[in-house]
Amino acid sequence: MKKLRILSIAFLILGSAANAQDLDQAKKAIDAEQYEKAKKILKGLVVAKPESGKNFFFLGNLYLTQKLQDSATATFQKGLAAKSEANFNYIGLGQVDLENANQGGATANFDKALANVRKKDFEELLYIGKAYLNPTKPDYKKALEYLNKAKVIQPMNAEVLLYLGDAYYGDKNANEAFSAYRNAADADKTLLRASLQQGVITKFSKAFPEAKAAFDKILATNPNYGPAYRELAETYYVWALNDKQKYAEYNAMAIQYYEKYMTMTDYSLDSRMRHADFLVMTKDYKALEAEATAMQQLDKVNPRILRYLGYSAYQNGNSDGAIKALNEFISKPGSKIIGRDYLYLGLAKTQKALTTTTTADGKPSGTVDKALFDTGIADVRKGVELDPGMANELNDFGKKFFDLKLYKEASAIYEIAVTNQNSRNFLYDNFYLGYSLYFFNAAKPETEKADPADVQKANAAFDAVIKSSPTTQDAYIYKARLNSLLQEDAAARAEMAKYYEEYIRVVTEKGEAELAKPANRTKFLEAYNNIAIFYAKTGDKVKAQENLDKALALDPADETALSTQKLIKK
């Protein structure tokens, strides 16, 4: 009987050890971002060892990582019935509450998880701290609160130190984060994630060679550690953005390393989704289309696949495909819409609305389906309202319409672009907004007057250019020309004269080399003549003659100057 009891205890110990070993393998797979492999192990554990609550907890957390909240909740609920360590599943349910912005529910569940812990227990504190790090909107202060409590109990536990590093980094304390990651790596040499995160901090400080060296060192230790290849890919991507001369080379390296990372994962839908996101960043739309098509064969329900199909279709010139995919994605319940979704839908519609032709003299021209174009512009505006950064995407698109002399359509695009004052193209977009509105109104027949509202918008656009770049001389002359379109408006005529004078001043201050340029001599003649006409109409013949003298000094035979001179001498 005693022997039987000893054997039972031995089998219990062996069973617990096997469970711990399998759970450890699952955790390593999760760390390596091999989620399907981890899921298979954990699903096996909850069947083979249903008495262990931790198995359910880790499986539920994996579902949350994959954005499968319903599956996660159901798994945590089952875990509450486990004979041991069931309390960890309250932490999982608390994290679900945090994701759903239910702070009260989360606190209640965390309190239940801690209800019967002993003084030396730290894992509950550790995983509650981690739960505050994981939601879409993390709470880094609360995470630090729980993780520091865990650290008091286990000051050298590598996992505690790792997540402390994550919390400090999220809380914008890079120094404390780096220190915590270093301590975690020292505490457990096999915890490659800690070394990886040190490299991440280095990468975001724009020390790209040093970051690459850190990731290479990890791969020298373990060539199969996939996340290091992903970080190399992202390092080269950011490096490319910061080195325009080597953009193509580094962007290609980024894509190459990400492909290597993919070979280290299990090609699950989740890893393919991350791959697709990376292809969007690196603008590899042919590869994105192939990946999205492959994902659709795996899962015909997930709406994000429609997003990728829409993006790649638009970028690869398939406007109809983009409109169909993005309309379907946006209309699906539960789709988390971002600014780029509406931006690409709108751009696809405006692109489809455009028909390009060639004039008799071989020059490109175009016509527009106004109704379709207007609906596209409405979608583009929604996209920029959701994410002002999308304004950066509009510059080249507006220029396409401008070059086809579709000035009103170009102005509609630039008018949206300039709503973001922090756009990298803010000055350029304002110039082309004013430019487009000027040319649209200047091209009207003599029987049709310029639109005062257009002139007002264009004036504001040129003012923004002048404020940002006071030496941009063309902004002055085009503002003068713009206001000359409203000859019946005394205030507009005064603005015209003022900005012709400003144009002359700015060019003159640039020196003799600028003054000597033929284009500027022609514009000076235009400016002096228009200023003279303005003063002649206001009755100031002295100033009118002063400007005519300057015009005739440039071209003694200029007909406008000579005819104006005859008028003021009557």
mmCIF file of N, CA and C in Angstrom, residues 274-333:
data_model
loop_
_atom_site.group_PDB
_atom_site.id
_atom_site.type_symbol
_atom_site.label_atom_id
_atom_site.label_comp_id
_atom_site.label_asym_id
_atom_site.label_seq_id
_atom_site.Cartn_x
_atom_site.Cartn_y
_atom_site.Cartn_z
ATOM 1 N N ARG A 274 0.673 40.043 -40.472
ATOM 2 C CA ARG A 274 1.792 40.934 -40.138
ATOM 3 C C ARG A 274 2.673 41.162 -41.365
ATOM 4 N N HIS A 275 2.852 40.104 -42.157
ATOM 5 C CA HIS A 275 3.616 40.218 -43.392
ATOM 6 C C HIS A 275 2.943 41.218 -44.335
ATOM 7 N N ALA A 276 1.628 41.118 -44.445
ATOM 8 C CA ALA A 276 0.883 42.028 -45.317
ATOM 9 C C ALA A 276 1.038 43.472 -44.852
ATOM 10 N N ASP A 277 0.972 43.703 -43.539
ATOM 11 C CA ASP A 277 1.160 45.056 -43.005
ATOM 12 C C ASP A 277 2.537 45.600 -43.383
ATOM 13 N N PHE A 278 3.541 44.719 -43.322
ATOM 14 C CA PHE A 278 4.900 45.143 -43.668
ATOM 15 C C PHE A 278 5.011 45.464 -45.158
ATOM 16 N N LEU A 279 4.348 44.693 -45.991
ATOM 17 C CA LEU A 279 4.375 44.943 -47.425
ATOM 18 C C LEU A 279 3.699 46.266 -47.767
ATOM 19 N N VAL A 280 2.683 46.642 -46.996
ATOM 20 C CA VAL A 280 2.055 47.962 -47.184
ATOM 21 C C VAL A 280 3.077 49.059 -46.877
ATOM 22 N N MET A 281 3.812 48.898 -45.760
ATOM 23 C CA MET A 281 4.802 49.908 -45.370
ATOM 24 C C MET A 281 5.901 50.045 -46.426
ATOM 25 N N THR A 282 6.364 48.907 -46.936
ATOM 26 C CA THR A 282 7.476 48.948 -47.882
ATOM 27 C C THR A 282 7.008 49.134 -49.332
ATOM 28 N N LYS A 283 5.701 49.232 -49.514
ATOM 29 C CA LYS A 283 5.103 49.541 -50.821
ATOM 30 C C LYS A 283 5.377 48.462 -51.863
ATOM 31 N N ASP A 284 5.430 47.209 -51.410
ATOM 32 C CA ASP A 284 5.603 46.093 -52.337
ATOM 33 C C ASP A 284 4.211 45.528 -52.638
ATOM 34 N N TYR A 285 3.493 46.196 -53.544
ATOM 35 C CA TYR A 285 2.073 45.888 -53.738
ATOM 36 C C TYR A 285 1.841 44.645 -54.586
ATOM 37 N N LYS A 286 2.794 44.276 -55.408
ATOM 38 C CA LYS A 286 2.663 43.015 -56.150
ATOM 39 C C LYS A 286 2.705 41.841 -55.171
ATOM 40 N N ALA A 287 3.664 41.895 -54.247
ATOM 41 C CA ALA A 287 3.768 40.837 -53.236
ATOM 42 C C ALA A 287 2.551 40.864 -52.312
ATOM 43 N N LEU A 288 2.042 42.063 -52.008
ATOM 44 C CA LEU A 288 0.858 42.181 -51.152
ATOM 45 C C LEU A 288 -0.351 41.510 -51.803
ATOM 46 N N GLU A 289 -0.504 41.734 -53.093
ATOM 47 C CA GLU A 289 -1.637 41.119 -53.794
ATOM 48 C C GLU A 289 -1.542 39.596 -53.736
ATOM 49 N N ALA A 290 -0.332 39.066 -53.932
ATOM 50 C CA ALA A 290 -0.139 37.607 -53.872
ATOM 51 C C ALA A 290 -0.429 37.080 -52.472
ATOM 52 N N GLU A 291 0.048 37.801 -51.446
ATOM 53 C CA GLU A 291 -0.181 37.373 -50.056
ATOM 54 C C GLU A 291 -1.664 37.440 -49.706
ATOM 55 N N ALA A 292 -2.328 38.519 -50.113
ATOM 56 C CA ALA A 292 -3.752 38.670 -49.810
ATOM 57 C C ALA A 292 -4.572 37.575 -50.487
ATOM 58 N N THR A 293 -4.213 37.240 -51.715
ATOM 59 C CA THR A 293 -4.922 36.176 -52.439
ATOM 60 C C THR A 293 -4.729 34.835 -51.739
ATOM 61 N N ALA A 294 -3.496 34.586 -51.265
ATOM 62 C CA ALA A 294 -3.222 33.343 -50.532
ATOM 63 C C ALA A 294 -4.003 33.299 -49.221
ATOM 64 N N MET A 295 -4.072 34.430 -48.521
ATOM 65 C CA MET A 295 -4.821 34.476 -47.257
ATOM 66 C C MET A 295 -6.302 34.227 -47.479
ATOM 67 N N GLN A 296 -6.814 34.735 -48.594
ATOM 68 C CA GLN A 296 -8.240 34.552 -48.872
ATOM 69 C C GLN A 296 -8.589 33.072 -49.049
ATOM 70 N N GLN A 297 -7.633 32.293 -49.543
ATOM 71 C CA GLN A 297 -7.862 30.849 -49.671
ATOM 72 C C GLN A 297 -7.915 30.177 -48.302
ATOM 73 N N LEU A 298 -7.181 30.755 -47.316
ATOM 74 C CA LEU A 298 -7.167 30.197 -45.967
ATOM 75 C C LEU A 298 -8.401 30.606 -45.172
ATOM 76 N N ASP A 299 -8.861 31.829 -45.401
ATOM 77 C CA ASP A 299 -9.948 32.383 -44.582
ATOM 78 C C ASP A 299 -10.746 33.359 -45.439
ATOM 79 N N LYS A 300 -11.935 32.943 -45.819
ATOM 80 C CA LYS A 300 -12.774 33.792 -46.668
ATOM 81 C C LYS A 300 -13.650 34.741 -45.851
ATOM 82 N N VAL A 301 -13.481 34.739 -44.537
ATOM 83 C CA VAL A 301 -14.341 35.523 -43.653
ATOM 84 C C VAL A 301 -13.638 36.757 -43.094
ATOM 85 N N ASN A 302 -12.341 36.617 -42.766
ATOM 86 C CA ASN A 302 -11.630 37.717 -42.094
ATOM 87 C C ASN A 302 -11.653 38.982 -42.946
ATOM 88 N N PRO A 303 -12.244 40.071 -42.436
ATOM 89 C CA PRO A 303 -12.389 41.279 -43.258
ATOM 90 C C PRO A 303 -11.076 41.970 -43.605
ATOM 91 N N ARG A 304 -10.035 41.794 -42.768
ATOM 92 C CA ARG A 304 -8.766 42.481 -43.053
ATOM 93 C C ARG A 304 -8.170 42.059 -44.388
ATOM 94 N N ILE A 305 -8.477 40.849 -44.822
ATOM 95 C CA ILE A 305 -7.965 40.385 -46.111
ATOM 96 C C ILE A 305 -8.514 41.260 -47.234
ATOM 97 N N LEU A 306 -9.761 41.686 -47.097
ATOM 98 C CA LEU A 306 -10.357 42.581 -48.085
ATOM 99 C C LEU A 306 -9.602 43.911 -48.135
ATOM 100 N N ARG A 307 -9.130 44.354 -46.995
ATOM 101 C CA ARG A 307 -8.331 45.596 -46.960
ATOM 102 C C ARG A 307 -7.087 45.434 -47.825
ATOM 103 N N TYR A 308 -6.371 44.334 -47.615
ATOM 104 C CA TYR A 308 -5.139 44.128 -48.376
ATOM 105 C C TYR A 308 -5.425 43.950 -49.868
ATOM 106 N N LEU A 309 -6.517 43.259 -50.192
ATOM 107 C CA LEU A 309 -6.893 43.110 -51.597
ATOM 108 C C LEU A 309 -7.204 44.469 -52.214
ATOM 109 N N GLY A 310 -7.887 45.315 -51.437
ATOM 110 C CA GLY A 310 -8.221 46.652 -51.924
ATOM 111 C C GLY A 310 -6.993 47.520 -52.129
ATOM 112 N N TYR A 311 -6.096 47.517 -51.153
ATOM 113 C CA TYR A 311 -4.870 48.323 -51.258
ATOM 114 C C TYR A 311 -4.044 47.906 -52.477
ATOM 115 N N SER A 312 -3.825 46.588 -52.600
ATOM 116 C CA SER A 312 -2.967 46.116 -53.687
ATOM 117 C C SER A 312 -3.631 46.349 -55.041
ATOM 118 N N ALA A 313 -4.948 46.177 -55.120
ATOM 119 C CA ALA A 313 -5.649 46.411 -56.387
ATOM 120 C C ALA A 313 -5.500 47.871 -56.813
ATOM 121 N N TYR A 314 -5.676 48.800 -55.869
ATOM 122 C CA TYR A 314 -5.531 50.216 -56.212
ATOM 123 C C TYR A 314 -4.113 50.518 -56.701
ATOM 124 N N GLN A 315 -3.126 50.079 -55.939
ATOM 125 C CA GLN A 315 -1.742 50.395 -56.274
ATOM 126 C C GLN A 315 -1.290 49.695 -57.562
ATOM 127 N N ASN A 316 -1.917 48.590 -57.899
ATOM 128 C CA ASN A 316 -1.550 47.874 -59.115
ATOM 129 C C ASN A 316 -2.430 48.260 -60.304
ATOM 130 N N GLY A 317 -3.190 49.353 -60.152
ATOM 131 C CA GLY A 317 -3.932 49.914 -61.279
ATOM 132 C C GLY A 317 -5.299 49.320 -61.533
ATOM 133 N N ASN A 318 -5.819 48.548 -60.572
ATOM 134 C CA ASN A 318 -7.133 47.923 -60.741
ATOM 135 C C ASN A 318 -8.156 48.678 -59.883
ATOM 136 N N SER A 319 -8.649 49.791 -60.403
ATOM 137 C CA SER A 319 -9.566 50.639 -59.625
ATOM 138 C C SER A 319 -10.848 49.904 -59.267
ATOM 139 N N ASP A 320 -11.413 49.153 -60.227
ATOM 140 C CA ASP A 320 -12.665 48.433 -59.953
ATOM 141 C C ASP A 320 -12.478 47.424 -58.824
ATOM 142 N N GLY A 321 -11.372 46.683 -58.863
ATOM 143 C CA GLY A 321 -11.097 45.706 -57.810
ATOM 144 C C GLY A 321 -10.935 46.364 -56.453
ATOM 145 N N ALA A 322 -10.270 47.518 -56.442
ATOM 146 C CA ALA A 322 -10.058 48.240 -55.185
ATOM 147 C C ALA A 322 -11.384 48.731 -54.611
ATOM 148 N N ILE A 323 -12.216 49.303 -55.461
ATOM 149 C CA ILE A 323 -13.511 49.838 -55.005
ATOM 150 C C ILE A 323 -14.365 48.704 -54.435
ATOM 151 N N LYS A 324 -14.404 47.577 -55.143
ATOM 152 C CA LYS A 324 -15.217 46.436 -54.694
ATOM 153 C C LYS A 324 -14.730 45.917 -53.343
ATOM 154 N N ALA A 325 -13.412 45.679 -53.218
ATOM 155 C CA ALA A 325 -12.869 45.100 -51.984
ATOM 156 C C ALA A 325 -13.015 46.053 -50.807
ATOM 157 N N LEU A 326 -12.711 47.325 -51.015
ATOM 158 C CA LEU A 326 -12.749 48.279 -49.900
ATOM 159 C C LEU A 326 -14.171 48.619 -49.492
ATOM 160 N N ASN A 327 -15.095 48.696 -50.442
ATOM 161 C CA ASN A 327 -16.506 48.907 -50.074
ATOM 162 C C ASN A 327 -17.009 47.743 -49.233
ATOM 163 N N GLU A 328 -16.628 46.526 -49.616
ATOM 164 C CA GLU A 328 -17.054 45.342 -48.863
ATOM 165 C C GLU A 328 -16.425 45.341 -47.469
ATOM 166 N N PHE A 329 -15.141 45.711 -47.388
ATOM 167 C CA PHE A 329 -14.461 45.744 -46.095
ATOM 168 C C PHE A 329 -15.105 46.769 -45.159
ATOM 169 N N ILE A 330 -15.343 47.963 -45.666
ATOM 170 C CA ILE A 330 -15.891 49.041 -44.830
ATOM 171 C C ILE A 330 -17.307 48.718 -44.366
ATOM 172 N N SER A 331 -18.065 47.993 -45.200
ATOM 173 C CA SER A 331 -19.468 47.699 -44.853
ATOM 174 C C SER A 331 -19.618 46.533 -43.885
ATOM 175 N N LYS A 332 -18.534 45.761 -43.684
ATOM 176 C CA LYS A 332 -18.646 44.590 -42.803
ATOM 177 C C LYS A 332 -18.698 45.014 -41.340
ATOM 178 N N PRO A 333 -19.656 44.482 -40.565
ATOM 179 C CA PRO A 333 -19.705 44.800 -39.129
ATOM 180 C C PRO A 333 -18.424 44.333 -38.439
#
